[in-house]
Short mmCIF file of C-alpha atoms in Angstrom, two decimals:
data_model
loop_
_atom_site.label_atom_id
_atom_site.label_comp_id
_atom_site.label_asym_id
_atom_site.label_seq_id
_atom_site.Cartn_x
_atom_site.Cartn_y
_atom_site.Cartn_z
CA UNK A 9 0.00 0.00 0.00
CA UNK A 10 1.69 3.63 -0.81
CA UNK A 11 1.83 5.87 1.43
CA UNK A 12 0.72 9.19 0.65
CA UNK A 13 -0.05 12.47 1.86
CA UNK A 14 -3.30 14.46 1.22
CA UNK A 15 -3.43 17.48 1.21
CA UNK A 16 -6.99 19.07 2.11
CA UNK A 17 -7.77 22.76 1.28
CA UNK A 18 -10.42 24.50 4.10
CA UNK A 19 -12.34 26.95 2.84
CA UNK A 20 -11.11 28.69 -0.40
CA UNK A 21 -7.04 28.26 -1.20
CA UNK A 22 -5.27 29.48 -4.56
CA UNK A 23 -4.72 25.94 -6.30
CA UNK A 24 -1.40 27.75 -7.26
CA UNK A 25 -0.21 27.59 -4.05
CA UNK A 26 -1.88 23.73 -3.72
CA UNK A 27 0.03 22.73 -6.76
CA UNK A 28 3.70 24.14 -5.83
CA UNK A 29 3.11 22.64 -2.39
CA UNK A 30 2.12 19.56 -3.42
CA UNK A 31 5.35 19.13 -5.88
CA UNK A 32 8.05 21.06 -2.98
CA UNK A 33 5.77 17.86 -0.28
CA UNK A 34 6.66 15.17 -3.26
CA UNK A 35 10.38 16.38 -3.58
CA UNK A 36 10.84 16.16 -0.33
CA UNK A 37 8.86 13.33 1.07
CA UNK A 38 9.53 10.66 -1.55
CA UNK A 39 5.35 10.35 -1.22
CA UNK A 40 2.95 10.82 -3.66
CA UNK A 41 0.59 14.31 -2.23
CA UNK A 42 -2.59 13.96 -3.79
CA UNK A 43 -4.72 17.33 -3.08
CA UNK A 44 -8.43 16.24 -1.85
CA UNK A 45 -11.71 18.32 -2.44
CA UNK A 46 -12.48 21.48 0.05
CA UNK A 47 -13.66 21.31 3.38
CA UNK A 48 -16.44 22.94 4.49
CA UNK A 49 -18.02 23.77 7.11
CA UNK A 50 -15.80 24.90 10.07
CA UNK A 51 -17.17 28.32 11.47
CA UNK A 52 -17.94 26.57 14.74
CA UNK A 53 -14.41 26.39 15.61
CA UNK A 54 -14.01 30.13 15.20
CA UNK A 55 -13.60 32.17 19.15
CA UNK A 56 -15.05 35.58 18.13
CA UNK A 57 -13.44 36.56 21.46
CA UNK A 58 -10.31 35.99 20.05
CA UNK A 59 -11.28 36.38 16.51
CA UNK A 60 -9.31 33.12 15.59
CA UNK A 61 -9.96 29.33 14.86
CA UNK A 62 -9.76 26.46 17.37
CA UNK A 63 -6.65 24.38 15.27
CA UNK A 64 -7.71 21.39 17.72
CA UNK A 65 -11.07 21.11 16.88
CA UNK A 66 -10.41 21.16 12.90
CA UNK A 67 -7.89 18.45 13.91
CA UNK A 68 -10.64 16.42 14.58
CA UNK A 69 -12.80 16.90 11.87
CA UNK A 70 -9.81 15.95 9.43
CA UNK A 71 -9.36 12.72 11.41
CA UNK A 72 -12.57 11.67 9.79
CA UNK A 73 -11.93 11.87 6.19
CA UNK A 74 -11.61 8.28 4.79
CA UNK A 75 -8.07 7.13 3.84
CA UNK A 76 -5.55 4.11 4.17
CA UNK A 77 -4.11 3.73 7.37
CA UNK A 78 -1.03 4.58 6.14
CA UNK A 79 -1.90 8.25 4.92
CA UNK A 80 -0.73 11.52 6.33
CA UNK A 81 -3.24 14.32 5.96
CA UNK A 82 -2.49 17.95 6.25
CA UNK A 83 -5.10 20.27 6.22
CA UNK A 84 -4.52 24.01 5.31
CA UNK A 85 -6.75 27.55 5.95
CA UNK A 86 -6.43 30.67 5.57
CA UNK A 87 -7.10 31.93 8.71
CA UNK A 88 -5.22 32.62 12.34
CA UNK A 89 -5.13 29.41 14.47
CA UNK A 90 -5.20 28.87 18.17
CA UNK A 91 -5.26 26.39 20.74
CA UNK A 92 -6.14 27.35 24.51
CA UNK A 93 -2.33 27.39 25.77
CA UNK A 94 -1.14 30.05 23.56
CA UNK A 95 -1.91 32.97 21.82
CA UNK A 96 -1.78 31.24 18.09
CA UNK A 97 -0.16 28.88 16.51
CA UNK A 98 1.05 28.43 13.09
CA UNK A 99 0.10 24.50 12.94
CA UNK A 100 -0.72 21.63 15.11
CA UNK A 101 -0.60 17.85 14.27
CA UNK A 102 -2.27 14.91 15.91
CA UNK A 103 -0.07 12.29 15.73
CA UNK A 104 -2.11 9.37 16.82
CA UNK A 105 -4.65 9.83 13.87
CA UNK A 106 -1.96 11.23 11.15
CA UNK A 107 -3.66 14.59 10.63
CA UNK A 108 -1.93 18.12 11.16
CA UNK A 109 -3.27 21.23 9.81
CA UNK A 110 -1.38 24.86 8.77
CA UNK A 111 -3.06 28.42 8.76
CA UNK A 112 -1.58 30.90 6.36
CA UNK A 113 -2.71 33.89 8.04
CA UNK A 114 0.17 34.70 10.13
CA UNK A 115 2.54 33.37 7.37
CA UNK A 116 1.76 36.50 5.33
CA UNK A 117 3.06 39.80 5.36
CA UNK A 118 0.32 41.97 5.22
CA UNK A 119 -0.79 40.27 8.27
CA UNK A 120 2.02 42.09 10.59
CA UNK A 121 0.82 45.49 8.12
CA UNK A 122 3.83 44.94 5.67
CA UNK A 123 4.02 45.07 1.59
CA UNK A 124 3.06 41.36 0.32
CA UNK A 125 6.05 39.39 -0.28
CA UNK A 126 5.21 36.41 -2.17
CA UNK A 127 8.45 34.37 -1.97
CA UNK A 128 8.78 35.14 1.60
CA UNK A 129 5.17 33.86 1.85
CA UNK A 130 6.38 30.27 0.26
CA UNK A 131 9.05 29.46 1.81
CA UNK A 132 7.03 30.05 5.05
CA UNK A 133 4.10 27.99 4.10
CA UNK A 134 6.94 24.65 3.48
CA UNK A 135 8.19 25.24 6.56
CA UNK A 136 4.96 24.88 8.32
CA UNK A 137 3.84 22.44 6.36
CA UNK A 138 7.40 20.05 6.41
CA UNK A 139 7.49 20.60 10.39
CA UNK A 140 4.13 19.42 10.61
CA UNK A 141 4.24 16.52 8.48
CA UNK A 142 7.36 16.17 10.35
CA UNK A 143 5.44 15.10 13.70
CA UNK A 144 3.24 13.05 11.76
CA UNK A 145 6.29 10.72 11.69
CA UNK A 146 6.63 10.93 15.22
CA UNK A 147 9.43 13.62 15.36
CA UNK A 148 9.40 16.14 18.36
CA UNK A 149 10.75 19.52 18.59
CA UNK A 150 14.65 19.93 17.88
CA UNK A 151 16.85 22.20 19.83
CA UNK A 152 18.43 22.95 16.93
CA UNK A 153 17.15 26.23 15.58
CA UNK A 154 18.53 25.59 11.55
CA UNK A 155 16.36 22.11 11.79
CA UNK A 156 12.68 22.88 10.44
CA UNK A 157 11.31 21.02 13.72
CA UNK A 158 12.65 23.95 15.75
CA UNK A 159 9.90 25.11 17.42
CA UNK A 160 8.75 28.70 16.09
CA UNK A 161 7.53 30.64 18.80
CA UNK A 162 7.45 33.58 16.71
CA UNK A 163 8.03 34.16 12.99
CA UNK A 164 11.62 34.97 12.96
CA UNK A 165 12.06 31.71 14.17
CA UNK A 166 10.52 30.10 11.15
CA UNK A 167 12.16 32.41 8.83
CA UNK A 168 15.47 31.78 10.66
CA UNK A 169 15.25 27.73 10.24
CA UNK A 170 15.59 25.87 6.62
CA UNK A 171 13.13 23.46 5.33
CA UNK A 172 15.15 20.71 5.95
CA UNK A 173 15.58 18.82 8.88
CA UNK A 174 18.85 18.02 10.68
CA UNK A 175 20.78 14.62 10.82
CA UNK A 176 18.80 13.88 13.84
CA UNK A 177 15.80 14.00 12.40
CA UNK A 178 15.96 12.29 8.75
CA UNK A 179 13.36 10.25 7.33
CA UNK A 180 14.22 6.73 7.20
CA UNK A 181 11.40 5.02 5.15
#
C-alpha cells in the first residue's frame, strides 16, 4: 500500500499555491501528495473573542476523512489558528490519527501590516507544512534552531530555520 499524503484545502485556497506545495511535499517526502476536495463547514471552531480558529477542533474533523491507514493528511486555511495554551499557533498535528493542519494567516506579510512578499510567503508555508508533516512521523521539537522542527515561537524563528531537517531528524522510510 503507498503511502501518501493528502493534502486538504479548508475553505477557499489558490490551487497555485496547492500545486507548488504539493510538488516542494513530493520532492521532499519521496510520497505521492494527492490534493483532496475542500472542506467545508468549520465556522464553529471560530472564538469571536479571540477572533481566531480552534486548530484542535479542525484536527478532529480531518481525522474523519476516509483514507488508508497509512496516509498523512495535512489540512490548510487561511485563517489565524489557536489552541487554549497560547496565543496562536502556526500549525498543530495529531499524531495518533496522522492529521496536522497549517493556517496561512500569520505566514503572510500583510498580516504584521507589511508590503506582500510572495516568496517570503512560500518558503514560510513549506516550513509549516514540512514541520508538521514532520510530527506526523513521530518527530518532536529539535533544539536545533537551523532544523525545520525547531519550534517557532514567533516568525523569525521560522524564517530563521531551513526546510530541511537536521541529521537527527531524517526520514528513514
Amino acid at each position: 500500500m503507498e503511502k501518501r499524503i493528502l493534502i486538504v484545502p479548508i475553505g477557499e485556497i489558490e490551487t497555485e499555491l496547492l500545486d507548488w506545495l504539493k510538488v516542494k511535499l513530493e520532492e521532499k517526502f519521496l510520497r505521492k501528495v494527492e490534493i483532496l476536495s475542500e472542506m467545508k463547514g468549520v465556522d464553529y471552531t471560530y472564538n469571536p473573542k479571540r477572533n481566531q480558529y480552534y486548530s484542535t477542533a479542525i484536527l478532529k474533523r480531518l481525522a474523519k476523512i476516509e483514507r488508508n491507514k497509512e496516509d498523512f493528511i495535512l489540512g490548510i486555511i487561511d485563517k489565524d489558528l489557536y489552541v487554549p495554551e497560547l496565543n496562536f499557533v502556526f500549525g498543530e498535528a495529531d499524531v495518533i490519527n496522522k492529521v496536522a493542519i497549517i493556517g496561512l494567516s500569520r505566514l503572510r506579510e500583510e498580516f504584521y501590516g507589511l508590503s506582500p512578499n510572495r516568496n517570503i510567503f512560500l518558503e514560510r508555508v513549506l516550513k509549516e507544512a514540512v514541520h508538521e508533516i514532520g510530527h506526523l512521523y513521530g518527530f518532536g521539537h529539535c533544539l536545533n534552531p537551523n532544523c525545520v522542527m525547531f519550534f517557532s515561537n514567533s516568525l523569525s524563528d521560522t524564517d530563521r530555520k531551513s526546510s530541511n531537517f537536521c541529521s537527527k531528524h531524517k526520514i528513514r522510510e
